[in-house]
Amino acid sequence: MTTLRALQTTIEALYPARGAESWDAIGTVSGDPEAAVGKVLLAVDPVAATVDEAIGWGADLLFTHHPLLLRGVTSVAEDRYKGALLARLIRAGCALHTAHTNADVVESGPTGTIFDRLGIPAGPEHRTPFEPLPDAPERGLGLVGDLPAPTTLREFAERVASILPPTAGGVRVAGDPEQEVRRVACCSGAGDSFLSHPLVRSADVYLTSDLRHHPASEAREQALLEGGGPALVDTAHAAGEHLWLEGAAERIRSAHPGLEVRVSNANTDPWTFLVTEQR
Ligand SMILES: [Zn+2]
């Protein structure tokens, strides 16, 4: 029988902790390292839907991308949702473990998986991280790379929508639908901090999530002034970061034959519907 400690070792080999941002909170949140683990559920978010699914299935480990406890915590009282989720997991004997920015930087992490699904060739000669790790320059947050053939912005956005799980908000695009795109910059999750990064500015399109009015508007205005700069494609954060989980599950399965590993299909995007008709 596999233990949580053995899974910690496997996860560390796949997504080394040294790759995490200094502000991040990764690793085991709750659970006894010596506890036996027979079932693992992977999910983007530690929320009621995925905790329900983990406990209902009898999982011994809920492995999520986003941390439940990112900032300082002084209480896990159960009248607040984080305390309530944690208490339920502990009572059910289900550990919680997170691989966040340490997963973002590896080739098989969320951004690398989006590139795979878009058909952008793999390998350091084809993909350049925005911020290479000092000890592993082929790895890092964000990637830029070229599609095998140019396409239009509209076709690119439609392709993005087709690879993502459906969400209420769909995919939003800023740019001329007919403009040609070949060079793609991508940062899964909230990527507005990279809007002025030279590699993003050099791309035809920037694919990310959670873009707000001012950062998006300023990037587009600057692009207009310069006659270049990327079009923007904005996806639901949780949808973009769901794609890598199947590969992570496969890697964990092959390291621990006999372990039951499954990916939650719960839609953890907080937005539930969209109104586009205007009267
Ligand atoms: Zn994220």
GROMACS .gro file of C-alpha atoms and ligand atoms in nm:
model
  280
    1MET     CA    1   0.000   0.000   0.000
    2THR     CA    2   0.125   0.347  -0.090
    3THR     CA    3   0.165   0.606   0.185
    4LEU     CA    4   0.121   0.981   0.174
    5ARG     CA    5   0.497   1.010   0.229
    6ALA     CA    6   0.567   0.803  -0.084
    7LEU     CA    7   0.330   1.026  -0.282
    8GLN     CA    8   0.502   1.337  -0.145
    9THR     CA    9   0.828   1.197  -0.287
   10THR     CA   10   0.669   1.130  -0.626
   11ILE     CA   11   0.509   1.477  -0.639
   12GLU     CA   12   0.839   1.639  -0.539
   13ALA     CA   13   1.015   1.457  -0.826
   14LEU     CA   14   0.749   1.575  -1.074
   15TYR     CA   15   0.708   1.931  -0.941
   16PRO     CA   16   1.014   2.021  -0.731
   17ALA     CA   17   0.933   2.261  -0.447
   18ARG     CA   18   1.232   2.478  -0.534
   19GLY     CA   19   1.045   2.585  -0.850
   20ALA     CA   20   0.771   2.757  -0.645
   21GLU     CA   21   0.742   3.133  -0.612
   22SER     CA   22   0.852   3.267  -0.272
   23TRP     CA   23   0.497   3.384  -0.188
   24ASP     CA   24   0.339   3.049  -0.266
   25ALA     CA   25   0.212   2.787  -0.018
   26ILE     CA   26   0.263   2.441  -0.162
   27GLY     CA   27   0.294   2.087  -0.031
   28THR     CA   28   0.091   1.898   0.224
   29VAL     CA   29  -0.175   2.107   0.396
   30SER     CA   30  -0.320   1.828   0.610
   31GLY     CA   31  -0.268   1.457   0.653
   32ASP     CA   32  -0.042   1.204   0.823
   33PRO     CA   33   0.260   1.119   0.606
   34GLU     CA   34   0.245   0.758   0.730
   35ALA     CA   35  -0.122   0.716   0.637
   36ALA     CA   36  -0.203   0.462   0.368
   37VAL     CA   37  -0.330   0.604   0.038
   38GLY     CA   38  -0.535   0.396  -0.204
   39LYS     CA   39  -0.733   0.664  -0.389
   40VAL     CA   40  -0.621   1.006  -0.511
   41LEU     CA   41  -0.848   1.275  -0.658
   42LEU     CA   42  -0.693   1.560  -0.859
   43ALA     CA   43  -0.866   1.897  -0.894
   44VAL     CA   44  -0.786   2.259  -0.974
   45ASP     CA   45  -0.950   2.405  -0.665
   46PRO     CA   46  -1.004   2.291  -0.307
   47VAL     CA   47  -1.370   2.393  -0.285
   48ALA     CA   48  -1.690   2.233  -0.153
   49ALA     CA   49  -1.762   2.052  -0.481
   50THR     CA   50  -1.421   1.883  -0.499
   51VAL     CA   51  -1.407   1.809  -0.124
   52ASP     CA   52  -1.755   1.649  -0.153
   53GLU     CA   53  -1.633   1.445  -0.449
   54ALA     CA   54  -1.315   1.334  -0.269
   55ILE     CA   55  -1.497   1.229   0.048
   56GLY     CA   56  -1.788   1.073  -0.142
   57TRP     CA   57  -1.548   0.859  -0.347
   58GLY     CA   58  -1.345   0.761  -0.039
   59ALA     CA   59  -1.028   0.936  -0.154
   60ASP     CA   60  -0.730   0.933   0.084
   61LEU     CA   61  -0.569   1.231  -0.087
   62LEU     CA   62  -0.711   1.538  -0.259
   63PHE     CA   63  -0.432   1.681  -0.474
   64THR     CA   64  -0.510   2.034  -0.594
   65HIS     CA   65  -0.343   2.302  -0.801
   66HIS     CA   66  -0.458   2.602  -0.599
   67PRO     CA   67  -0.367   2.633  -0.231
   68LEU     CA   68  -0.650   2.636   0.024
   69LEU     CA   69  -0.435   2.827   0.274
   70LEU     CA   70  -0.222   3.080   0.088
   71ARG     CA   71  -0.216   3.366   0.334
   72GLY     CA   72  -0.166   3.362   0.711
   73VAL     CA   73  -0.431   3.167   0.898
   74THR     CA   74  -0.511   3.209   1.267
   75SER     CA   75  -0.821   2.992   1.285
   76VAL     CA   76  -0.966   2.682   1.124
   77ALA     CA   77  -1.303   2.728   1.298
   78GLU     CA   78  -1.579   2.567   1.099
   79ASP     CA   79  -1.795   2.875   1.063
   80ARG     CA   80  -1.555   2.986   0.787
   81TYR     CA   81  -1.539   2.781   0.470
   82LYS     CA   82  -1.167   2.705   0.479
   83GLY     CA   83  -1.187   2.567   0.831
   84ALA     CA   84  -1.501   2.374   0.741
   85LEU     CA   85  -1.341   2.215   0.434
   86LEU     CA   86  -1.025   2.126   0.623
   87ALA     CA   87  -1.218   1.976   0.915
   88ARG     CA   88  -1.427   1.765   0.679
   89LEU     CA   89  -1.117   1.637   0.501
   90ILE     CA   90  -0.942   1.554   0.829
   91ARG     CA   91  -1.248   1.373   0.972
   92ALA     CA   92  -1.279   1.172   0.652
   93GLY     CA   93  -0.910   1.076   0.663
   94CYS     CA   94  -0.843   1.254   0.333
   95ALA     CA   95  -0.514   1.443   0.309
   96LEU     CA   96  -0.479   1.766   0.112
   97HIS     CA   97  -0.170   1.845  -0.095
   98THR     CA   98  -0.100   2.130  -0.339
   99ALA     CA   99   0.134   2.178  -0.636
  100HIS     CA  100   0.088   2.537  -0.757
  101THR     CA  101   0.366   2.753  -0.904
  102ASN     CA  102   0.602   2.455  -0.869
  103ALA     CA  103   0.376   2.282  -1.123
  104ASP     CA  104   0.338   2.596  -1.337
  105VAL     CA  105   0.709   2.601  -1.421
  106VAL     CA  106   0.756   2.242  -1.538
  107GLU     CA  107   0.718   2.128  -1.898
  108SER     CA  108   0.413   1.914  -1.817
  109GLY     CA  109   0.247   2.184  -1.604
  110PRO     CA  110  -0.062   2.388  -1.696
  111THR     CA  111   0.102   2.620  -1.950
  112GLY     CA  112   0.307   2.343  -2.113
  113THR     CA  113  -0.007   2.131  -2.145
  114ILE     CA  114  -0.198   2.416  -2.312
  115PHE     CA  115   0.090   2.445  -2.562
  116ASP     CA  116   0.077   2.068  -2.621
  117ARG     CA  117  -0.296   2.088  -2.690
  118LEU     CA  118  -0.244   2.380  -2.930
  119GLY     CA  119   0.009   2.173  -3.125
  120ILE     CA  120   0.309   2.393  -3.044
  121PRO     CA  121   0.620   2.175  -3.070
  122ALA     CA  122   0.781   2.072  -2.738
  123GLY     CA  123   1.139   2.120  -2.628
  124PRO     CA  124   1.356   2.416  -2.527
  125GLU     CA  125   1.432   2.500  -2.891
  126HIS     CA  126   1.061   2.566  -2.950
  127ARG     CA  127   0.940   2.702  -2.616
  128THR     CA  128   1.097   2.981  -2.410
  129PRO     CA  129   0.981   3.058  -2.054
  130PHE     CA  130   0.913   3.424  -1.969
  131GLU     CA  131   1.114   3.382  -1.652
  132PRO     CA  132   1.361   3.091  -1.675
  133LEU     CA  133   1.452   2.924  -1.344
  134PRO     CA  134   1.817   2.995  -1.255
  135ASP     CA  135   1.902   2.625  -1.217
  136ALA     CA  136   1.682   2.501  -1.504
  137PRO     CA  137   1.654   2.764  -1.780
  138GLU     CA  138   1.425   2.547  -1.992
  139ARG     CA  139   1.168   2.579  -1.714
  140GLY     CA  140   0.987   2.881  -1.576
  141LEU     CA  141   0.661   3.073  -1.558
  142GLY     CA  142   0.492   3.149  -1.891
  143LEU     CA  143   0.593   3.025  -2.236
  144VAL     CA  144   0.630   3.169  -2.583
  145GLY     CA  145   0.640   2.952  -2.895
  146ASP     CA  146   0.519   2.934  -3.255
  147LEU     CA  147   0.218   2.750  -3.394
  148PRO     CA  148   0.319   2.504  -3.669
  149ALA     CA  149   0.131   2.724  -3.918
  150PRO     CA  150  -0.015   3.074  -3.900
  151THR     CA  151  -0.387   3.109  -3.843
  152THR     CA  152  -0.634   3.389  -3.779
  153LEU     CA  153  -0.707   3.525  -3.435
  154ARG     CA  154  -1.064   3.401  -3.465
  155GLU     CA  155  -0.955   3.047  -3.552
  156PHE     CA  156  -0.698   3.052  -3.275
  157ALA     CA  157  -0.957   3.160  -3.017
  158GLU     CA  158  -1.199   2.894  -3.143
  159ARG     CA  159  -0.926   2.635  -3.106
  160VAL     CA  160  -0.859   2.752  -2.751
  161ALA     CA  161  -1.230   2.724  -2.670
  162SER     CA  162  -1.240   2.374  -2.818
  163ILE     CA  163  -0.964   2.238  -2.594
  164LEU     CA  164  -1.099   2.384  -2.271
  165PRO     CA  165  -1.379   2.249  -2.053
  166PRO     CA  166  -1.692   2.461  -2.110
  167THR     CA  167  -1.749   2.762  -1.882
  168ALA     CA  168  -2.020   3.026  -1.857
  169GLY     CA  169  -1.794   3.308  -1.970
  170GLY     CA  170  -1.637   3.127  -2.265
  171VAL     CA  171  -1.331   3.284  -2.424
  172ARG     CA  172  -1.295   3.662  -2.462
  173VAL     CA  173  -1.076   3.810  -2.731
  174ALA     CA  174  -0.924   4.155  -2.788
  175GLY     CA  175  -0.802   4.210  -3.143
  176ASP     CA  176  -0.900   4.192  -3.508
  177PRO     CA  177  -1.057   3.848  -3.573
  178GLU     CA  178  -0.885   3.831  -3.912
  179GLN     CA  179  -0.535   3.921  -3.797
  180GLU     CA  180  -0.271   3.654  -3.844
  181VAL     CA  181  -0.131   3.481  -3.540
  182ARG     CA  182   0.163   3.250  -3.521
  183ARG     CA  183   0.372   3.341  -3.215
  184VAL     CA  184   0.182   3.256  -2.897
  185ALA     CA  185   0.263   3.370  -2.545
  186CYS     CA  186   0.077   3.190  -2.269
  187CYS     CA  187   0.056   3.203  -1.893
  188SER     CA  188  -0.205   2.977  -1.738
  189GLY     CA  189  -0.388   3.140  -1.450
  190ALA     CA  190  -0.380   3.513  -1.383
  191GLY     CA  191  -0.114   3.647  -1.621
  192ASP     CA  192  -0.166   4.023  -1.628
  193SER     CA  193   0.165   4.087  -1.453
  194PHE     CA  194   0.340   3.972  -1.772
  195LEU     CA  195   0.152   4.201  -2.015
  196SER     CA  196   0.456   4.426  -2.060
  197HIS     CA  197   0.711   4.144  -2.064
  198PRO     CA  198   0.923   4.163  -2.383
  199LEU     CA  199   0.841   3.804  -2.482
  200VAL     CA  200   0.469   3.874  -2.445
  201ARG     CA  201   0.503   4.201  -2.638
  202SER     CA  202   0.684   4.012  -2.916
  203ALA     CA  203   0.401   3.760  -2.957
  204ASP     CA  204   0.103   3.781  -3.192
  205VAL     CA  205  -0.134   3.671  -2.919
  206TYR     CA  206  -0.124   3.641  -2.541
  207LEU     CA  207  -0.336   3.364  -2.391
  208THR     CA  208  -0.406   3.397  -2.020
  209SER     CA  209  -0.685   3.446  -1.765
  210ASP     CA  210  -0.837   3.701  -1.530
  211LEU     CA  211  -0.755   4.008  -1.742
  212ARG     CA  212  -0.909   4.325  -1.599
  213HIS     CA  213  -1.011   4.640  -1.784
  214HIS     CA  214  -0.711   4.864  -1.718
  215PRO     CA  215  -0.426   4.619  -1.775
  216ALA     CA  216  -0.597   4.484  -2.089
  217SER     CA  217  -0.688   4.827  -2.224
  218GLU     CA  218  -0.341   4.968  -2.161
  219ALA     CA  219  -0.174   4.672  -2.334
  220ARG     CA  220  -0.401   4.708  -2.637
  221GLU     CA  221  -0.351   5.087  -2.657
  222GLN     CA  222   0.026   5.042  -2.647
  223ALA     CA  223   0.000   4.776  -2.920
  224LEU     CA  224  -0.208   5.013  -3.136
  225LEU     CA  225   0.048   5.289  -3.095
  226GLU     CA  226   0.334   5.062  -3.195
  227GLY     CA  227   0.143   4.884  -3.472
  228GLY     CA  228   0.218   4.550  -3.307
  229GLY     CA  229   0.190   4.383  -2.972
  230PRO     CA  230  -0.026   4.088  -2.890
  231ALA     CA  231  -0.395   4.033  -2.929
  232LEU     CA  232  -0.540   3.906  -2.601
  233VAL     CA  233  -0.728   3.583  -2.539
  234ASP     CA  234  -0.879   3.559  -2.192
  235THR     CA  235  -1.009   3.224  -2.065
  236ALA     CA  236  -1.171   3.109  -1.743
  237HIS     CA  237  -0.886   3.057  -1.497
  238ALA     CA  238  -1.003   2.716  -1.375
  239ALA     CA  239  -1.065   2.589  -1.729
  240GLY     CA  240  -0.712   2.665  -1.849
  241GLU     CA  241  -0.564   2.501  -1.543
  242HIS     CA  242  -0.775   2.185  -1.568
  243LEU     CA  243  -0.598   2.044  -1.872
  244TRP     CA  244  -0.269   1.944  -1.706
  245LEU     CA  245  -0.436   1.732  -1.437
  246GLU     CA  246  -0.487   1.427  -1.661
  247GLY     CA  247  -0.113   1.416  -1.737
  248ALA     CA  248  -0.034   1.456  -1.367
  249ALA     CA  249  -0.273   1.170  -1.286
  250GLU     CA  250  -0.104   0.952  -1.548
  251ARG     CA  251   0.240   1.023  -1.401
  252ILE     CA  252   0.122   0.944  -1.048
  253ARG     CA  253  -0.043   0.621  -1.170
  254SER     CA  254   0.271   0.502  -1.340
  255ALA     CA  255   0.479   0.572  -1.026
  256HIS     CA  256   0.226   0.389  -0.807
  257PRO     CA  257   0.063   0.099  -0.991
  258GLY     CA  258  -0.241  -0.018  -0.799
  259LEU     CA  259  -0.327   0.331  -0.679
  260GLU     CA  260  -0.666   0.458  -0.798
  261VAL     CA  261  -0.613   0.806  -0.942
  262ARG     CA  262  -0.882   1.016  -1.098
  263VAL     CA  263  -0.934   1.375  -1.212
  264SER     CA  264  -1.235   1.570  -1.090
  265ASN     CA  265  -1.453   1.704  -1.367
  266ALA     CA  266  -1.624   1.949  -1.131
  267ASN     CA  267  -1.641   2.292  -1.291
  268THR     CA  268  -1.483   2.514  -1.024
  269ASP     CA  269  -1.511   2.835  -1.226
  270PRO     CA  270  -1.708   3.063  -0.989
  271TRP     CA  271  -1.908   3.220  -1.277
  272THR     CA  272  -2.231   3.035  -1.351
  273PHE     CA  273  -2.405   3.220  -1.634
  274LEU     CA  274  -2.362   3.496  -1.888
  275VAL     CA  275  -2.611   3.749  -2.021
  276THR     CA  276  -2.526   3.887  -2.363
  277GLU     CA  277  -2.865   4.012  -2.485
  278GLN     CA  278  -2.887   4.384  -2.427
  279ARG     CA  279  -3.218   4.572  -2.422
  280ZN      ZN  280  -0.425   2.935  -1.104
   0.00000   0.00000   0.00000
